[in-house]
Amino acid sequence: MGRKFFVGGNWKCNGTLDEVKKIVNLLNDGKVPSSDVVEVVVSPPYVFLPLVKSTLRSDFHVAAQNCWVKKGGAFTGEVSAEMLKNLEVPWVILGHSERRALLGETNEFVGDKVAYALSQGLKVIACVGETLEQREAGSTMEVVAAQTKAIAEKVKDWTNIVLAYEPVWAIGTGKVASPAQAQEVHCELRKWLHANTSPEVAATTRIIYGGSVNGANSKELAGQPDLDGFLVGGASLKPEFIDIINAAVVKIA
Ligand code: 13P
């Protein structure tokens, strides 16, 4: 069985009602490979989730950009995994570096969130990635392994996890990782999963790349053997998102 290519569009904190309607129309008109080849999941801000879910083509799905670490209740400003499940939002992005860095989400906290979201029946795009300082210090693998370990310690079943490698220095900078740089980390992450979870988890878990992916660089990146898709920020709000989806290449597990 192959690892179906996965393309996520993280809209982050962007969009007005009119803009969101335009993006949905663009996606609905896009010509893309069948859902046997590529799984497409877009992640609008919470407030637009019901609208996007109800107007988006049925072969594309939606993700929330975060959810609360445990059962909802007296937590002002949070949105629970139960609520997402109740609205039939199938996916959630957790551990994005913007939340780790700006809001102080620790590896352990992200691990707890992933475990809780999975326990409620959500599927998770779990993000890991090193900063420029960490890369230059030669600690890339140590950093992403520690981030992945904090998840693996809390989770036994990886069926509903997609692991997103997003080097912080490549996010929103226009400075994409080279295909070789991305492949190296993806390959190491897969080896890490092999050694620390199981050979089956390593063979079947999709490891996707995020950081300045665009219509022009997506083809070569998609050809790397351990790169199973993308998590796209800026370009997911533009027509070139369709080109990125069309870069899909299924990898043999
Ligand atoms: P950019 O594609 O804008 O670099 O963002 C990547 C990202 O953070 C996706 O989650």
Coordinates of N, CA and C and ligand atoms in Angstrom, one line a residue:
M1 N 0.8 -1.2 0.0 CA 0.0 0.0 0.0 C 0.9 1.3 0.0
G2 N 0.5 2.2 -0.8 CA 1.3 3.5 -0.8 C 0.8 4.5 0.2
R3 N 1.7 5.4 0.5 CA 1.3 6.5 1.4 C 0.7 7.6 0.5
K4 N -0.7 7.8 0.7 CA -1.4 8.7 -0.1 C -0.8 10.1 0.1
F5 N -0.6 10.9 -0.9 CA 0.0 12.2 -0.8 C -1.0 13.1 -0.1
F6 N -0.5 14.0 0.8 CA -1.3 14.8 1.7 C -0.9 16.3 1.5
V7 N -1.9 17.1 1.1 CA -1.6 18.5 0.9 C -2.6 19.3 1.9
G8 N -1.9 19.9 2.8 CA -2.7 20.8 3.8 C -2.5 22.2 3.5
G9 N -3.6 23.0 3.6 CA -3.5 24.5 3.4 C -3.8 25.1 4.8
N10 N -2.7 25.7 5.3 CA -2.9 26.4 6.6 C -3.1 27.9 6.4
W11 N -4.4 28.3 6.5 CA -4.7 29.7 6.2 C -4.2 30.7 7.3
K12 N -3.8 30.1 8.4 CA -3.4 30.9 9.6 C -4.5 31.9 10.0
C13 N -4.0 33.1 10.4 CA -5.0 34.1 10.9 C -5.3 35.1 9.7
N14 N -5.8 34.6 8.6 CA -6.0 35.4 7.4 C -7.5 35.2 6.9
G15 N -8.0 36.3 6.3 CA -9.2 36.1 5.5 C -10.4 36.9 6.0
T16 N -11.1 37.5 5.1 CA -12.4 38.1 5.4 C -13.5 37.2 4.8
L17 N -14.7 37.4 5.2 CA -15.8 36.6 4.6 C -15.7 36.5 3.1
D18 N -15.5 37.6 2.5 CA -15.5 37.6 1.0 C -14.3 36.9 0.5
E19 N -13.1 37.1 1.1 CA -11.9 36.4 0.7 C -12.0 34.9 0.8
V20 N -12.6 34.5 1.9 CA -12.8 33.0 2.2 C -13.7 32.4 1.1
K21 N -14.8 33.1 0.8 CA -15.7 32.6 -0.3 C -15.0 32.5 -1.6
K22 N -14.1 33.5 -1.9 CA -13.3 33.4 -3.1 C -12.3 32.2 -3.2
I23 N -11.7 32.0 -2.0 CA -10.7 30.8 -2.0 C -11.5 29.5 -2.2
V24 N -12.7 29.4 -1.5 CA -13.4 28.2 -1.7 C -13.9 28.0 -3.1
N25 N -14.3 29.1 -3.8 CA -14.7 29.0 -5.2 C -13.5 28.5 -6.1
L26 N -12.3 29.1 -5.8 CA -11.1 28.7 -6.5 C -10.8 27.2 -6.3
L27 N -10.9 26.7 -5.1 CA -10.6 25.3 -4.8 C -11.7 24.4 -5.5
N28 N -12.9 24.9 -5.4 CA -14.0 24.1 -6.0 C -13.9 23.9 -7.5
D29 N -13.3 24.9 -8.2 CA -13.1 24.9 -9.6 C -11.8 24.2 -10.1
G30 N -10.9 23.9 -9.1 CA -9.6 23.4 -9.4 C -9.6 22.0 -10.0
K31 N -8.8 21.7 -11.0 CA -8.6 20.4 -11.5 C -7.5 19.7 -10.8
V32 N -7.8 18.6 -10.1 CA -6.7 18.0 -9.3 C -6.9 16.5 -9.4
P33 N -5.8 15.7 -9.1 CA -5.9 14.2 -9.2 C -7.0 13.7 -8.2
S34 N -7.4 12.5 -8.4 CA -8.5 11.9 -7.6 C -8.1 11.8 -6.2
S35 N -9.0 11.6 -5.3 CA -8.8 11.5 -3.8 C -8.1 10.1 -3.5
D36 N -7.9 9.2 -4.5 CA -7.1 8.0 -4.3 C -5.6 8.4 -4.2
V37 N -5.3 9.5 -4.9 CA -3.9 9.9 -5.1 C -3.5 11.0 -4.1
V38 N -4.4 11.9 -3.8 CA -4.0 13.0 -3.0 C -5.2 13.3 -2.0
E39 N -4.8 13.6 -0.8 CA -5.8 14.0 0.3 C -5.6 15.5 0.5
V40 N -6.6 16.3 0.3 CA -6.5 17.7 0.5 C -7.3 18.2 1.7
V41 N -6.6 18.9 2.6 CA -7.3 19.4 3.8 C -6.9 20.9 4.0
V42 N -7.9 21.7 4.0 CA -7.6 23.1 4.3 C -8.1 23.6 5.7
S43 N -7.3 24.5 6.2 CA -7.5 24.9 7.6 C -7.7 26.4 7.7
P44 N -9.0 26.8 7.7 CA -9.4 28.2 7.9 C -9.4 28.5 9.4
P45 N -9.4 29.8 9.7 CA -9.6 30.1 11.1 C -10.9 29.6 11.6
Y46 N -11.0 29.3 12.9 CA -12.2 28.7 13.5 C -13.5 29.3 13.0
V47 N -13.6 30.7 13.0 CA -14.9 31.3 12.7 C -15.4 31.0 11.3
F48 N -14.5 30.6 10.4 CA -14.9 30.3 9.0 C -15.1 28.8 8.8
L49 N -14.8 28.0 9.8 CA -14.9 26.5 9.6 C -16.2 26.0 9.1
P50 N -17.3 26.4 9.8 CA -18.6 25.8 9.3 C -19.0 26.3 7.9
L51 N -18.7 27.5 7.5 CA -18.9 28.0 6.2 C -18.1 27.2 5.2
V52 N -16.8 27.1 5.4 CA -15.9 26.4 4.5 C -16.3 25.0 4.4
K53 N -16.6 24.3 5.5 CA -17.0 22.9 5.5 C -18.3 22.7 4.6
S54 N -19.2 23.6 4.7 CA -20.5 23.4 4.0 C -20.4 23.8 2.6
T55 N -19.4 24.6 2.2 CA -19.4 25.0 0.8 C -18.3 24.4 0.0
L56 N -17.4 23.7 0.6 CA -16.2 23.2 0.0 C -16.6 21.9 -0.8
R57 N -15.9 21.6 -1.9 CA -16.1 20.4 -2.6 C -16.0 19.2 -1.7
S58 N -16.7 18.0 -2.0 CA -16.7 16.9 -1.0 C -15.5 16.1 -1.0
D59 N -14.6 16.2 -2.0 CA -13.3 15.5 -2.0 C -12.2 16.2 -1.2
F60 N -12.5 17.4 -0.7 CA -11.5 18.1 0.1 C -12.1 18.2 1.5
H61 N -11.2 18.3 2.5 CA -11.7 18.3 3.9 C -11.1 19.5 4.7
V62 N -11.6 19.7 5.9 CA -11.2 20.8 6.7 C -10.5 20.4 8.0
A63 N -9.6 21.3 8.4 CA -8.9 21.1 9.7 C -9.0 22.4 10.5
A64 N -9.1 22.2 11.8 CA -9.0 23.4 12.7 C -7.5 23.6 12.9
Q65 N -7.1 24.8 13.4 CA -5.7 25.2 13.5 C -5.2 24.9 14.9
N66 N -6.1 24.4 15.8 CA -5.7 24.2 17.2 C -6.9 23.6 17.9
C67 N -6.7 23.0 19.0 CA -7.8 22.7 19.9 C -7.3 22.6 21.4
W68 N -8.2 22.6 22.3 CA -7.8 22.6 23.7 C -7.3 21.2 24.1
V69 N -6.5 21.2 25.2 CA -5.7 20.1 25.6 C -6.5 19.0 26.3
K70 N -7.6 19.4 26.8 CA -8.5 18.4 27.5 C -10.0 18.8 27.3
K71 N -10.8 18.1 28.0 CA -12.3 18.3 27.8 C -12.6 19.8 28.1
G72 N -13.5 20.3 27.3 CA -13.9 21.7 27.4 C -14.6 22.0 28.7
G73 N -14.8 23.2 29.0 CA -15.4 23.7 30.3 C -15.1 25.1 30.5
A74 N -14.6 25.4 31.7 CA -14.3 26.8 32.1 C -12.9 27.2 31.6
F75 N -12.8 27.3 30.3 CA -11.5 27.7 29.7 C -11.7 28.8 28.6
T76 N -11.9 30.0 29.1 CA -12.3 31.1 28.2 C -11.4 31.2 27.0
G77 N -12.0 31.3 25.8 CA -11.2 31.5 24.6 C -10.8 30.2 23.9
E78 N -11.0 29.1 24.5 CA -10.5 27.8 23.9 C -11.7 27.1 23.1
V79 N -11.3 26.3 22.2 CA -12.2 25.4 21.5 C -11.8 24.0 21.7
S80 N -12.8 23.2 22.1 CA -12.4 21.8 22.5 C -12.4 20.8 21.3
A81 N -11.7 19.7 21.5 CA -11.7 18.6 20.5 C -13.2 18.1 20.3
E82 N -13.9 18.1 21.4 CA -15.3 17.6 21.4 C -16.2 18.5 20.4
M83 N -15.9 19.8 20.5 CA -16.7 20.7 19.6 C -16.4 20.5 18.2
L84 N -15.1 20.3 17.9 CA -14.7 20.0 16.5 C -15.4 18.7 16.0
K85 N -15.3 17.7 16.9 CA -15.9 16.4 16.5 C -17.5 16.6 16.3
N86 N -18.1 17.4 17.2 CA -19.5 17.7 17.1 C -19.9 18.4 15.7
L87 N -19.0 19.2 15.3 CA -19.2 19.9 14.0 C -18.7 19.1 12.8
E88 N -18.2 17.9 13.1 CA -17.7 17.0 12.0 C -16.5 17.6 11.3
V89 N -15.7 18.3 12.1 CA -14.4 18.8 11.5 C -13.4 17.6 11.7
P90 N -12.9 17.0 10.7 CA -12.2 15.7 10.9 C -10.7 15.9 11.4
W91 N -10.1 17.0 11.0 CA -8.7 17.2 11.3 C -8.4 18.4 12.2
V92 N -7.2 18.4 12.8 CA -6.8 19.5 13.6 C -5.2 19.6 13.4
I93 N -4.7 20.8 13.3 CA -3.3 21.0 13.3 C -2.8 21.3 14.7
L94 N -1.8 20.6 15.2 CA -1.3 20.8 16.5 C 0.2 21.0 16.5
G95 N 0.7 21.8 17.5 CA 2.1 22.0 17.6 C 2.8 22.9 16.6
H96 N 2.0 23.7 15.9 CA 2.6 24.6 14.9 C 3.6 25.5 15.6
S97 N 4.7 25.7 14.9 CA 5.8 26.5 15.6 C 5.4 27.9 16.0
E98 N 4.4 28.4 15.3 CA 4.0 29.8 15.7 C 3.4 29.8 17.1
R99 N 2.7 28.6 17.4 CA 2.1 28.5 18.7 C 3.2 28.1 19.7
R100 N 4.1 27.2 19.3 CA 5.2 26.8 20.2 C 6.0 28.1 20.6
A101 N 6.4 28.9 19.6 CA 7.3 30.0 19.9 C 6.5 31.2 20.6
L102 N 5.4 31.5 20.1 CA 4.7 32.8 20.5 C 3.9 32.5 21.8
L103 N 3.3 31.3 21.9 CA 2.4 31.1 23.0 C 3.0 30.1 24.0
G104 N 4.3 29.7 23.8 CA 5.0 28.9 24.8 C 4.5 27.4 24.9
E105 N 4.0 26.9 23.8 CA 3.5 25.5 23.9 C 4.8 24.6 23.9
T106 N 4.9 23.8 25.0 CA 6.1 22.9 25.1 C 5.8 21.6 24.4
N107 N 6.9 20.8 24.2 CA 6.8 19.5 23.6 C 5.8 18.7 24.3
E108 N 5.8 18.7 25.7 CA 4.9 17.9 26.5 C 3.5 18.3 26.3
F109 N 3.2 19.6 26.3 CA 1.9 20.1 26.1 C 1.3 19.7 24.7
V110 N 2.2 19.8 23.7 CA 1.8 19.4 22.4 C 1.4 17.9 22.4
G111 N 2.3 17.1 23.0 CA 2.0 15.6 23.1 C 0.7 15.4 23.8
D112 N 0.4 16.1 24.8 CA -0.9 15.9 25.5 C -2.1 16.3 24.6
K113 N -1.9 17.4 23.9 CA -2.9 17.8 23.0 C -3.2 16.8 21.9
V114 N -2.1 16.3 21.3 CA -2.3 15.3 20.2 C -3.0 14.1 20.8
A115 N -2.6 13.6 21.9 CA -3.2 12.4 22.5 C -4.7 12.6 22.8
Y116 N -5.0 13.8 23.3 CA -6.4 14.1 23.6 C -7.3 14.2 22.4
A117 N -6.8 14.9 21.4 CA -7.5 15.1 20.1 C -7.8 13.7 19.5
L118 N -6.8 12.9 19.5 CA -6.9 11.5 18.9 C -8.0 10.7 19.7
S119 N -7.9 10.9 21.0 CA -8.9 10.1 21.9 C -10.3 10.5 21.6
Q120 N -10.5 11.7 21.0 CA -11.9 12.2 20.7 C -12.2 11.9 19.3
G121 N -11.4 11.2 18.6 CA -11.7 10.8 17.2 C -11.3 11.8 16.1
L122 N -10.5 12.8 16.5 CA -10.0 13.7 15.4 C -8.7 13.1 14.8
K123 N -8.4 13.5 13.6 CA -7.1 13.2 13.0 C -6.2 14.4 13.1
V124 N -4.9 14.2 13.3 CA -4.0 15.3 13.7 C -2.9 15.5 12.7
I125 N -2.6 16.7 12.4 CA -1.4 17.1 11.6 C -0.5 17.7 12.7
A126 N 0.5 16.9 13.1 CA 1.4 17.3 14.2 C 2.7 17.9 13.7
C127 N 3.0 19.1 14.1 CA 4.1 19.8 13.5 C 5.3 19.8 14.4
V128 N 6.5 19.6 13.7 CA 7.8 19.7 14.4 C 8.7 20.5 13.5
G129 N 9.8 21.0 14.0 CA 10.8 21.7 13.2 C 11.7 22.5 14.1
E130 N 12.9 22.8 13.5 CA 14.0 23.5 14.2 C 14.1 24.9 13.8
T131 N 14.6 25.7 14.7 CA 14.9 27.1 14.4 C 16.2 27.2 13.6
L132 N 16.5 28.4 13.1 CA 17.8 28.6 12.3 C 19.0 28.4 13.3
E133 N 18.9 28.9 14.5 CA 20.0 28.8 15.4 C 20.2 27.3 15.7
Q134 N 19.1 26.5 15.9 CA 19.3 25.1 16.1 C 19.9 24.4 14.9
R135 N 19.5 24.7 13.7 CA 20.1 24.1 12.5 C 21.6 24.5 12.5
E136 N 21.9 25.7 12.7 CA 23.3 26.1 12.6 C 24.2 25.5 13.6
A137 N 23.5 25.2 14.8 CA 24.3 24.5 15.9 C 24.4 23.0 15.6
G138 N 23.8 22.5 14.5 CA 23.8 21.1 14.2 C 22.9 20.2 15.0
S139 N 21.8 20.8 15.6 CA 21.0 20.0 16.5 C 19.6 19.8 15.9
T140 N 19.5 19.9 14.6 CA 18.2 19.7 13.9 C 17.5 18.4 14.3
M141 N 18.2 17.3 14.2 CA 17.6 16.0 14.4 C 17.3 15.8 15.9
E142 N 18.2 16.3 16.8 CA 17.9 16.2 18.2 C 16.6 16.9 18.5
V143 N 16.4 18.1 17.9 CA 15.2 18.9 18.2 C 13.9 18.2 17.7
V144 N 14.0 17.8 16.5 CA 12.7 17.2 15.9 C 12.5 15.8 16.5
A145 N 13.5 15.1 16.9 CA 13.3 13.8 17.6 C 12.7 14.1 19.0
A146 N 13.1 15.1 19.7 CA 12.5 15.4 21.0 C 11.0 15.8 20.9
Q147 N 10.7 16.5 19.8 CA 9.3 16.9 19.6 C 8.5 15.7 19.2
T148 N 9.1 14.8 18.4 CA 8.3 13.6 18.0 C 8.2 12.7 19.2
K149 N 9.2 12.5 20.0 CA 9.2 11.6 21.2 C 8.1 12.0 22.1
A150 N 7.9 13.4 22.3 CA 6.9 13.8 23.3 C 5.5 13.4 22.8
I151 N 5.3 13.2 21.5 CA 4.1 12.7 21.0 C 4.0 11.2 21.1
A152 N 5.1 10.5 20.7 CA 5.2 9.1 20.8 C 5.0 8.5 22.2
E153 N 5.4 9.3 23.2 CA 5.2 8.8 24.6 C 3.8 8.8 25.0
K154 N 2.9 9.6 24.3 CA 1.5 9.6 24.7 C 0.6 8.9 23.8
V155 N 1.1 8.4 22.6 CA 0.3 7.9 21.6 C 0.8 6.5 21.1
K156 N -0.1 5.6 21.0 CA 0.3 4.3 20.6 C -0.1 4.0 19.1
D157 N -1.2 4.5 18.7 CA -1.7 4.3 17.4 C -1.5 5.6 16.5
W158 N -0.7 5.4 15.5 CA -0.3 6.5 14.6 C -1.1 6.6 13.4
T159 N -2.2 5.8 13.3 CA -3.0 5.7 12.0 C -3.5 7.1 11.7
N160 N -3.9 7.9 12.7 CA -4.6 9.2 12.4 C -3.7 10.4 12.6
I161 N -2.4 10.1 12.5 CA -1.4 11.3 12.6 C -0.7 11.4 11.3
V162 N -0.6 12.7 10.8 CA 0.3 13.1 9.8 C 1.4 14.0 10.4
L163 N 2.7 13.6 10.2 CA 3.7 14.4 10.9 C 4.2 15.5 9.9
A164 N 4.2 16.7 10.3 CA 4.6 17.8 9.4 C 5.9 18.3 9.9
Y165 N 7.0 18.2 9.0 CA 8.3 18.8 9.3 C 8.3 20.2 8.7
E166 N 8.3 21.2 9.6 CA 8.3 22.6 9.2 C 9.5 23.3 9.8
P167 N 10.6 23.4 9.1 CA 11.7 24.2 9.7 C 11.3 25.6 9.9
V168 N 11.5 26.1 11.1 CA 11.0 27.5 11.4 C 11.6 28.5 10.5
W169 N 12.9 28.3 10.1 CA 13.6 29.3 9.2 C 13.0 29.4 7.8
A170 N 12.2 28.4 7.5 CA 11.6 28.3 6.1 C 10.2 28.8 6.1
I171 N 9.6 29.0 7.3 CA 8.2 29.4 7.3 C 8.0 30.9 7.0
G172 N 7.3 31.2 6.0 CA 6.9 32.6 5.7 C 8.1 33.4 5.2
T173 N 9.3 32.8 5.0 CA 10.5 33.6 4.6 C 10.8 33.6 3.2
G174 N 10.1 32.7 2.4 CA 10.5 32.5 1.0 C 11.8 31.7 0.8
K175 N 12.3 31.2 2.0 CA 13.6 30.5 2.0 C 13.2 29.0 2.2
V176 N 12.9 28.3 1.1 CA 12.4 26.9 1.2 C 13.6 26.0 1.5
A177 N 13.4 24.9 2.2 CA 14.5 23.9 2.4 C 14.7 23.3 1.0
S178 N 16.0 23.0 0.7 CA 16.3 22.3 -0.6 C 15.7 20.9 -0.5
P179 N 15.4 20.3 -1.7 CA 14.9 19.0 -1.7 C 15.8 18.0 -0.9
A180 N 17.1 18.2 -1.0 CA 18.0 17.3 -0.2 C 17.9 17.6 1.3
Q181 N 17.8 18.9 1.7 CA 17.7 19.2 3.1 C 16.4 18.6 3.7
A182 N 15.3 18.7 2.9 CA 14.0 18.2 3.4 C 14.1 16.7 3.5
Q183 N 14.6 16.0 2.4 CA 14.6 14.6 2.3 C 15.5 14.0 3.5
E184 N 16.6 14.7 3.8 CA 17.5 14.2 4.9 C 16.7 14.2 6.2
V185 N 16.0 15.2 6.5 CA 15.2 15.2 7.8 C 14.1 14.2 7.8
H186 N 13.4 14.2 6.7 CA 12.2 13.2 6.6 C 12.7 11.8 6.7
C187 N 13.9 11.5 6.1 CA 14.4 10.1 6.2 C 14.8 9.8 7.6
E188 N 15.5 10.8 8.3 CA 15.9 10.6 9.7 C 14.6 10.4 10.6
L189 N 13.6 11.2 10.3 CA 12.4 11.1 11.1 C 11.8 9.7 11.0
R190 N 11.8 9.2 9.7 CA 11.2 7.9 9.5 C 12.1 6.8 10.2
K191 N 13.4 7.0 10.2 CA 14.3 6.1 10.9 C 14.0 6.1 12.4
W192 N 13.7 7.4 12.9 CA 13.4 7.5 14.3 C 12.1 6.8 14.6
L193 N 11.1 6.9 13.8 CA 9.8 6.2 14.0 C 10.1 4.7 14.0
H194 N 10.9 4.2 13.1 CA 11.2 2.8 12.9 C 11.8 2.3 14.2
A195 N 12.7 3.0 14.8 CA 13.4 2.6 16.0 C 12.6 2.8 17.3
N196 N 11.7 3.7 17.3 CA 11.0 4.1 18.5 C 9.5 3.8 18.6
T197 N 8.9 3.5 17.4 CA 7.5 3.1 17.4 C 7.5 1.7 16.9
S198 N 7.3 1.6 15.6 CA 7.4 0.2 15.0 C 7.7 0.4 13.5
P199 N 8.2 -0.7 12.9 CA 8.5 -0.6 11.4 C 7.2 -0.3 10.6
E200 N 6.1 -0.8 11.1 CA 4.9 -0.5 10.4 C 4.5 1.0 10.4
V201 N 4.6 1.6 11.6 CA 4.3 3.0 11.8 C 5.3 3.8 10.9
A202 N 6.6 3.4 10.9 CA 7.5 4.1 10.1 C 7.2 4.1 8.6
A203 N 6.7 2.9 8.1 CA 6.4 2.7 6.7 C 5.2 3.4 6.3
T204 N 4.2 3.6 7.2 CA 2.9 4.0 6.7 C 2.6 5.5 7.1
T205 N 3.3 6.0 8.1 CA 3.0 7.4 8.6 C 3.5 8.4 7.5
R206 N 2.6 9.3 7.2 CA 3.0 10.3 6.2 C 3.8 11.5 6.9
I207 N 4.9 11.8 6.3 CA 5.7 12.9 6.8 C 5.7 14.0 5.7
I208 N 5.1 15.1 6.0 CA 4.9 16.1 5.0 C 5.8 17.3 5.4
Y209 N 6.1 18.1 4.3 CA 7.0 19.3 4.5 C 6.3 20.6 4.4
G210 N 6.6 21.5 5.3 CA 6.1 22.9 5.2 C 7.1 23.9 5.4
G211 N 7.0 25.0 4.7 CA 8.0 26.1 4.8 C 8.2 26.7 3.4
S212 N 7.5 27.7 3.0 CA 7.7 28.4 1.7 C 7.5 27.5 0.5
V213 N 6.6 26.5 0.6 CA 6.2 25.7 -0.5 C 5.4 26.6 -1.5
N214 N 5.7 26.5 -2.8 CA 4.9 27.2 -3.8 C 4.7 26.4 -5.0
G215 N 4.0 26.9 -6.0 CA 3.7 26.2 -7.2 C 5.0 25.8 -7.9
A216 N 6.0 26.6 -7.8 CA 7.3 26.4 -8.6 C 8.2 25.3 -7.9
N217 N 8.3 25.3 -6.6 CA 9.2 24.4 -6.0 C 8.6 23.1 -5.5
S218 N 7.2 23.0 -5.6 CA 6.6 21.8 -5.1 C 6.9 20.5 -5.9
K219 N 7.1 20.6 -7.2 CA 7.3 19.4 -8.0 C 8.6 18.6 -7.6
E220 N 9.7 19.3 -7.4 CA 10.9 18.7 -7.1 C 10.9 18.1 -5.7
L221 N 10.3 18.9 -4.8 CA 10.2 18.4 -3.4 C 9.4 17.2 -3.3
A222 N 8.3 17.2 -4.1 CA 7.3 16.0 -4.0 C 8.0 14.7 -4.5
G223 N 9.1 14.9 -5.3 CA 9.7 13.7 -5.8 C 10.6 13.0 -4.8
Q224 N 10.9 13.6 -3.7 CA 11.8 13.0 -2.7 C 11.1 11.8 -2.1
P225 N 11.9 10.7 -1.9 CA 11.3 9.5 -1.5 C 10.5 9.5 -0.1
D226 N 11.0 10.3 0.8 CA 10.3 10.3 2.1 C 9.4 11.5 2.4
L227 N 9.1 12.2 1.3 CA 8.3 13.4 1.4 C 6.9 13.1 0.9
D228 N 5.9 13.0 1.8 CA 4.6 12.5 1.5 C 3.5 13.6 1.4
G229 N 4.0 14.8 1.2 CA 3.0 15.9 1.0 C 3.5 17.2 1.6
F230 N 2.6 18.1 1.7 CA 3.0 19.5 2.1 C 2.0 20.1 3.1
L231 N 2.5 21.0 4.0 CA 1.7 21.9 4.7 C 2.0 23.3 4.2
V232 N 1.1 23.9 3.6 CA 1.3 25.1 2.8 C 0.7 26.3 3.6
G233 N 1.4 27.4 3.8 CA 0.9 28.6 4.4 C 0.4 29.6 3.3
G234 N 1.3 30.6 3.1 CA 0.9 31.7 2.2 C 0.4 31.2 0.8
A235 N 1.0 30.2 0.2 CA 0.5 29.9 -1.1 C -0.8 29.1 -1.1
S236 N -1.3 28.7 0.1 CA -2.6 28.0 0.1 C -3.7 29.0 0.0
L237 N -3.4 30.3 0.0 CA -4.5 31.3 -0.2 C -4.5 31.8 -1.6
K238 N -3.7 31.2 -2.5 CA -3.5 31.7 -3.9 C -3.9 30.6 -4.9
P239 N -4.1 30.9 -6.1 CA -4.4 29.9 -7.2 C -3.3 28.8 -7.3
E240 N -2.1 29.2 -7.0 CA -1.0 28.2 -7.1 C -1.2 27.0 -6.2
F241 N -2.1 27.1 -5.2 CA -2.3 25.9 -4.3 C -2.8 24.7 -5.2
I242 N -3.5 25.0 -6.2 CA -4.0 23.9 -7.2 C -2.7 23.3 -7.8
D243 N -1.7 24.1 -8.2 CA -0.5 23.5 -8.8 C 0.2 22.6 -7.8
I244 N 0.2 23.1 -6.5 CA 0.9 22.3 -5.5 C 0.2 20.9 -5.3
I245 N -1.1 20.9 -5.3 CA -1.9 19.7 -5.2 C -1.5 18.8 -6.4
N246 N -1.4 19.4 -7.5 CA -1.1 18.6 -8.8 C 0.4 18.0 -8.8
A247 N 1.2 18.4 -7.8 CA 2.5 17.9 -7.7 C 2.6 16.5 -7.0
A248 N 1.4 16.1 -6.6 CA 1.3 14.9 -5.8 C 2.0 13.6 -6.4
V249 N 2.8 12.9 -5.6 CA 3.4 11.7 -6.0 C 3.2 10.7 -4.9
V250 N 2.5 9.6 -5.1 CA 2.3 8.6 -4.1 C 3.6 7.8 -3.9
K251 N 4.0 7.6 -2.6 CA 5.2 6.8 -2.3 C 4.8 5.4 -1.9
I252 N 5.6 4.4 -2.3 CA 5.3 3.0 -1.9 C 5.7 2.9 -0.4
A253 N 4.8 2.3 0.4 CA 5.1 2.2 1.8 C 6.0 1.0 2.1
Ligands
13P1 P1 4.5 29.3 4.5 O1 4.1 28.3 3.4 O2 3.8 30.6 4.4 O3 6.0 29.4 4.6 O4 4.0 28.6 5.9 C1 4.2 27.3 6.2 C2 3.4 26.9 7.4 O5 3.7 27.4 8.5 C3 2.3 26.0 7.2 O6 1.8 25.5 8.5

